[in-house]
Short mmCIF file of N, CA, C and O in Angstrom, two decimals:
data_model
loop_
_atom_site.label_atom_id
_atom_site.label_comp_id
_atom_site.label_asym_id
_atom_site.label_seq_id
_atom_site.Cartn_x
_atom_site.Cartn_y
_atom_site.Cartn_z
N GLY A 19 -5.91 -4.98 3.65
CA GLY A 19 -5.25 -6.21 3.31
C GLY A 19 -3.84 -6.22 3.84
O GLY A 19 -3.31 -5.20 4.19
N GLN A 20 -3.27 -7.38 3.90
CA GLN A 20 -1.91 -7.50 4.40
C GLN A 20 -0.96 -7.77 3.25
O GLN A 20 -1.05 -8.81 2.61
N PRO A 21 -0.06 -6.83 2.97
CA PRO A 21 0.88 -7.03 1.88
C PRO A 21 1.97 -8.03 2.26
O PRO A 21 2.29 -8.19 3.42
N SER A 22 2.53 -8.68 1.28
CA SER A 22 3.69 -9.53 1.49
C SER A 22 4.91 -8.78 0.98
O SER A 22 4.80 -7.86 0.19
N GLN A 23 6.08 -9.19 1.46
CA GLN A 23 7.30 -8.50 1.08
C GLN A 23 7.63 -8.77 -0.38
O GLN A 23 7.44 -9.86 -0.89
N ASN A 24 8.06 -7.74 -1.08
CA ASN A 24 8.43 -7.83 -2.49
C ASN A 24 9.72 -7.03 -2.62
O ASN A 24 9.89 -6.04 -1.93
N PRO A 25 10.62 -7.41 -3.52
CA PRO A 25 11.89 -6.68 -3.62
C PRO A 25 11.74 -5.18 -3.83
O PRO A 25 12.59 -4.42 -3.43
N LYS A 26 10.68 -4.72 -4.45
CA LYS A 26 10.51 -3.30 -4.73
C LYS A 26 9.23 -2.75 -4.12
O LYS A 26 8.58 -1.90 -4.68
N GLY A 27 8.83 -3.24 -2.97
CA GLY A 27 7.63 -2.75 -2.32
C GLY A 27 6.93 -3.87 -1.58
O GLY A 27 7.53 -4.87 -1.24
N CYS A 28 5.63 -3.68 -1.34
CA CYS A 28 4.83 -4.67 -0.65
C CYS A 28 3.67 -5.09 -1.53
O CYS A 28 2.87 -4.26 -1.97
N GLN A 29 3.57 -6.39 -1.79
CA GLN A 29 2.50 -6.92 -2.63
C GLN A 29 1.29 -7.20 -1.76
O GLN A 29 1.39 -7.81 -0.70
N ILE A 30 0.14 -6.77 -2.22
CA ILE A 30 -1.11 -7.00 -1.50
C ILE A 30 -1.57 -8.43 -1.77
O ILE A 30 -1.69 -8.83 -2.93
N THR A 31 -1.81 -9.16 -0.69
CA THR A 31 -2.22 -10.56 -0.84
C THR A 31 -3.70 -10.76 -0.55
O THR A 31 -4.27 -11.77 -0.95
N ARG A 32 -4.31 -9.81 0.18
CA ARG A 32 -5.76 -9.89 0.41
C ARG A 32 -6.26 -8.51 0.81
O ARG A 32 -5.53 -7.70 1.36
N ILE A 33 -7.54 -8.30 0.52
CA ILE A 33 -8.18 -7.03 0.86
C ILE A 33 -9.50 -7.32 1.57
O ILE A 33 -10.32 -8.07 1.06
N GLU A 34 -9.65 -6.74 2.74
CA GLU A 34 -10.88 -6.91 3.51
C GLU A 34 -11.95 -5.98 2.95
O GLU A 34 -11.69 -4.80 2.73
N PRO A 35 -13.16 -6.50 2.72
CA PRO A 35 -14.25 -5.63 2.25
C PRO A 35 -14.48 -4.47 3.23
O PRO A 35 -14.46 -4.66 4.44
N GLY A 36 -14.63 -3.28 2.68
CA GLY A 36 -14.87 -2.09 3.49
C GLY A 36 -13.61 -1.47 4.08
O GLY A 36 -13.69 -0.44 4.74
N SER A 37 -12.45 -2.07 3.84
CA SER A 37 -11.20 -1.52 4.38
C SER A 37 -10.77 -0.31 3.56
O SER A 37 -11.29 -0.04 2.47
N ALA A 38 -9.77 0.41 4.07
CA ALA A 38 -9.24 1.56 3.33
C ALA A 38 -8.69 1.11 1.98
O ALA A 38 -8.85 1.80 0.98
N ALA A 39 -8.05 -0.06 1.94
CA ALA A 39 -7.51 -0.58 0.67
C ALA A 39 -8.64 -0.85 -0.32
O ALA A 39 -8.52 -0.56 -1.51
N ASP A 40 -9.75 -1.37 0.18
CA ASP A 40 -10.92 -1.63 -0.67
C ASP A 40 -11.48 -0.31 -1.20
O ASP A 40 -11.75 -0.17 -2.39
N GLU A 41 -11.63 0.66 -0.32
CA GLU A 41 -12.16 1.97 -0.72
C GLU A 41 -11.24 2.67 -1.71
O GLU A 41 -11.70 3.44 -2.56
N ALA A 42 -9.93 2.42 -1.61
CA ALA A 42 -8.96 3.04 -2.52
C ALA A 42 -8.88 2.29 -3.85
O ALA A 42 -8.09 2.65 -4.72
N LYS A 43 -9.68 1.24 -3.99
CA LYS A 43 -9.73 0.44 -5.22
C LYS A 43 -8.40 -0.28 -5.50
O LYS A 43 -8.04 -0.50 -6.65
N LEU A 44 -7.68 -0.62 -4.42
CA LEU A 44 -6.49 -1.45 -4.58
C LEU A 44 -6.94 -2.87 -4.89
O LEU A 44 -8.06 -3.26 -4.57
N SER A 45 -6.06 -3.64 -5.49
CA SER A 45 -6.38 -5.01 -5.87
C SER A 45 -5.33 -5.97 -5.35
O SER A 45 -4.17 -5.59 -5.16
N VAL A 46 -5.74 -7.22 -5.14
CA VAL A 46 -4.78 -8.27 -4.80
C VAL A 46 -3.73 -8.31 -5.90
O VAL A 46 -4.04 -8.16 -7.08
N ASP A 47 -2.49 -8.46 -5.51
CA ASP A 47 -1.31 -8.48 -6.37
C ASP A 47 -0.80 -7.09 -6.73
O ASP A 47 0.27 -6.99 -7.35
N ASP A 48 -1.51 -6.00 -6.37
CA ASP A 48 -0.91 -4.68 -6.52
C ASP A 48 0.31 -4.62 -5.62
O ASP A 48 0.37 -5.28 -4.58
N ILE A 49 1.29 -3.81 -6.01
CA ILE A 49 2.51 -3.64 -5.21
C ILE A 49 2.61 -2.17 -4.82
O ILE A 49 2.65 -1.29 -5.68
N ILE A 50 2.62 -1.92 -3.51
CA ILE A 50 2.78 -0.56 -2.99
C ILE A 50 4.28 -0.26 -2.99
O ILE A 50 5.05 -0.91 -2.29
N VAL A 51 4.69 0.70 -3.84
CA VAL A 51 6.12 1.02 -3.96
C VAL A 51 6.50 2.31 -3.24
O VAL A 51 7.67 2.51 -2.91
N SER A 52 5.51 3.19 -2.98
CA SER A 52 5.80 4.36 -2.16
C SER A 52 4.55 4.76 -1.39
O SER A 52 3.43 4.49 -1.82
N PHE A 53 4.76 5.40 -0.25
CA PHE A 53 3.70 5.86 0.64
C PHE A 53 4.06 7.26 1.06
O PHE A 53 5.13 7.48 1.65
N GLU A 54 3.21 8.23 0.70
CA GLU A 54 3.49 9.63 1.01
C GLU A 54 4.86 10.05 0.47
O GLU A 54 5.64 10.70 1.16
N ASN A 55 5.16 9.65 -0.76
CA ASN A 55 6.41 9.99 -1.46
C ASN A 55 7.66 9.39 -0.84
O ASN A 55 8.77 9.83 -1.12
N ASN A 56 7.50 8.39 0.03
CA ASN A 56 8.64 7.69 0.62
C ASN A 56 8.66 6.26 0.09
O ASN A 56 7.62 5.61 0.04
N PRO A 57 9.84 5.74 -0.28
CA PRO A 57 9.90 4.37 -0.78
C PRO A 57 9.45 3.37 0.28
O PRO A 57 9.64 3.59 1.48
N VAL A 58 8.83 2.30 -0.16
CA VAL A 58 8.39 1.23 0.73
C VAL A 58 9.28 0.02 0.45
O VAL A 58 9.04 -0.74 -0.48
N PRO A 59 10.34 -0.16 1.25
CA PRO A 59 11.25 -1.27 1.00
C PRO A 59 10.72 -2.62 1.49
O PRO A 59 11.11 -3.65 0.97
N ASP A 60 9.85 -2.58 2.51
CA ASP A 60 9.36 -3.84 3.07
C ASP A 60 8.08 -3.61 3.87
O ASP A 60 7.66 -2.48 4.10
N PHE A 61 7.46 -4.72 4.26
CA PHE A 61 6.19 -4.68 4.97
C PHE A 61 6.29 -3.93 6.29
O PHE A 61 5.44 -3.10 6.61
N ASP A 62 7.34 -4.22 7.07
CA ASP A 62 7.47 -3.57 8.38
C ASP A 62 7.54 -2.05 8.26
O ASP A 62 6.95 -1.32 9.06
N THR A 63 8.27 -1.57 7.25
CA THR A 63 8.36 -0.12 7.03
C THR A 63 7.00 0.45 6.66
O THR A 63 6.61 1.51 7.17
N LEU A 64 6.26 -0.24 5.80
CA LEU A 64 4.92 0.23 5.43
C LEU A 64 4.02 0.31 6.65
O LEU A 64 3.31 1.30 6.84
N VAL A 65 4.06 -0.68 7.51
CA VAL A 65 3.24 -0.67 8.73
C VAL A 65 3.58 0.54 9.59
O VAL A 65 2.68 1.24 10.08
N GLU A 66 4.88 0.82 9.75
CA GLU A 66 5.28 1.98 10.55
C GLU A 66 4.78 3.29 9.92
O GLU A 66 4.36 4.20 10.63
N MET A 67 4.83 3.37 8.60
CA MET A 67 4.33 4.58 7.91
C MET A 67 2.83 4.74 8.14
O MET A 67 2.35 5.85 8.40
N ILE A 68 2.10 3.65 8.04
CA ILE A 68 0.64 3.70 8.23
C ILE A 68 0.29 4.08 9.65
O ILE A 68 -0.65 4.85 9.89
N LYS A 69 1.07 3.60 10.62
CA LYS A 69 0.80 3.91 12.03
C LYS A 69 0.90 5.40 12.33
O LYS A 69 0.34 5.87 13.32
N GLN A 70 1.64 6.14 11.49
CA GLN A 70 1.79 7.58 11.70
C GLN A 70 0.54 8.36 11.28
O GLN A 70 0.43 9.56 11.54
N LYS A 71 -0.39 7.68 10.64
CA LYS A 71 -1.61 8.32 10.13
C LYS A 71 -2.79 8.00 11.03
O LYS A 71 -2.80 6.99 11.75
N LYS A 72 -3.80 8.85 10.96
CA LYS A 72 -5.04 8.62 11.71
C LYS A 72 -6.07 8.00 10.77
O LYS A 72 -6.04 8.26 9.56
N PRO A 73 -7.00 7.21 11.32
CA PRO A 73 -8.08 6.70 10.47
C PRO A 73 -8.78 7.85 9.75
O PRO A 73 -9.08 8.88 10.35
N GLY A 74 -9.00 7.68 8.47
CA GLY A 74 -9.66 8.72 7.68
C GLY A 74 -8.71 9.69 7.01
O GLY A 74 -9.13 10.46 6.15
N ASP A 75 -7.41 9.69 7.40
CA ASP A 75 -6.44 10.55 6.73
C ASP A 75 -6.33 10.16 5.26
O ASP A 75 -6.37 8.98 4.93
N LYS A 76 -6.19 11.15 4.41
CA LYS A 76 -5.93 10.90 2.99
C LYS A 76 -4.43 10.75 2.80
O LYS A 76 -3.66 11.54 3.34
N VAL A 77 -4.03 9.74 2.06
CA VAL A 77 -2.61 9.51 1.80
C VAL A 77 -2.41 9.29 0.30
O VAL A 77 -3.35 8.98 -0.42
N THR A 78 -1.18 9.44 -0.13
CA THR A 78 -0.82 9.18 -1.52
C THR A 78 0.13 7.99 -1.53
O THR A 78 1.09 7.95 -0.76
N MET A 79 -0.18 7.04 -2.41
CA MET A 79 0.68 5.87 -2.58
C MET A 79 0.96 5.71 -4.06
O MET A 79 0.11 6.02 -4.89
N GLU A 80 2.14 5.20 -4.36
CA GLU A 80 2.42 4.79 -5.72
C GLU A 80 2.25 3.28 -5.75
O GLU A 80 2.83 2.56 -4.93
N VAL A 81 1.42 2.83 -6.67
CA VAL A 81 1.06 1.41 -6.74
C VAL A 81 1.40 0.88 -8.13
O VAL A 81 1.08 1.51 -9.14
N GLN A 82 2.04 -0.26 -8.15
CA GLN A 82 2.36 -0.91 -9.42
C GLN A 82 1.33 -2.02 -9.64
O GLN A 82 1.12 -2.86 -8.77
N ARG A 83 0.70 -1.97 -10.81
CA ARG A 83 -0.31 -2.97 -11.16
C ARG A 83 0.05 -3.54 -12.52
O ARG A 83 0.15 -2.80 -13.50
N LEU A 84 0.24 -4.84 -12.58
CA LEU A 84 0.57 -5.50 -13.84
C LEU A 84 1.70 -4.80 -14.58
O LEU A 84 1.62 -4.55 -15.78
N GLY A 85 2.73 -4.42 -13.82
CA GLY A 85 3.90 -3.82 -14.43
C GLY A 85 3.81 -2.34 -14.71
O GLY A 85 4.75 -1.73 -15.16
N GLU A 86 2.68 -1.71 -14.41
CA GLU A 86 2.53 -0.27 -14.65
C GLU A 86 2.37 0.44 -13.33
O GLU A 86 1.55 0.05 -12.50
N ALA A 87 3.14 1.49 -13.12
CA ALA A 87 3.06 2.27 -11.88
C ALA A 87 2.03 3.36 -12.03
O ALA A 87 1.84 3.91 -13.11
N GLY A 88 1.37 3.70 -10.93
CA GLY A 88 0.40 4.79 -10.92
C GLY A 88 0.18 5.27 -9.51
O GLY A 88 0.33 4.52 -8.57
N ALA A 89 -0.15 6.53 -9.38
CA ALA A 89 -0.39 7.10 -8.06
C ALA A 89 -1.85 6.87 -7.67
O ALA A 89 -2.74 6.93 -8.49
N ARG A 90 -2.05 6.62 -6.39
CA ARG A 90 -3.39 6.48 -5.83
C ARG A 90 -3.48 7.38 -4.60
O ARG A 90 -2.51 7.52 -3.87
N THR A 91 -4.64 7.96 -4.41
CA THR A 91 -4.84 8.77 -3.20
C THR A 91 -6.01 8.22 -2.43
O THR A 91 -6.85 7.54 -2.98
#
């Protein structure tokens, strides 16, 4: 899915079926606040972080859902 910019991360606005976001059980409106223990200030930064990974790599993200933060791998 493509996140939109949020003051404290990137909000997910859609998730493609079968995508890594779908497999990670992310949801629309989740906010990605960190990726591999690095803060995610905006969409462009998140894209650059993702580009450093290979398809199939396992990553850790901190995701805020309905006001509650939690780690996802």
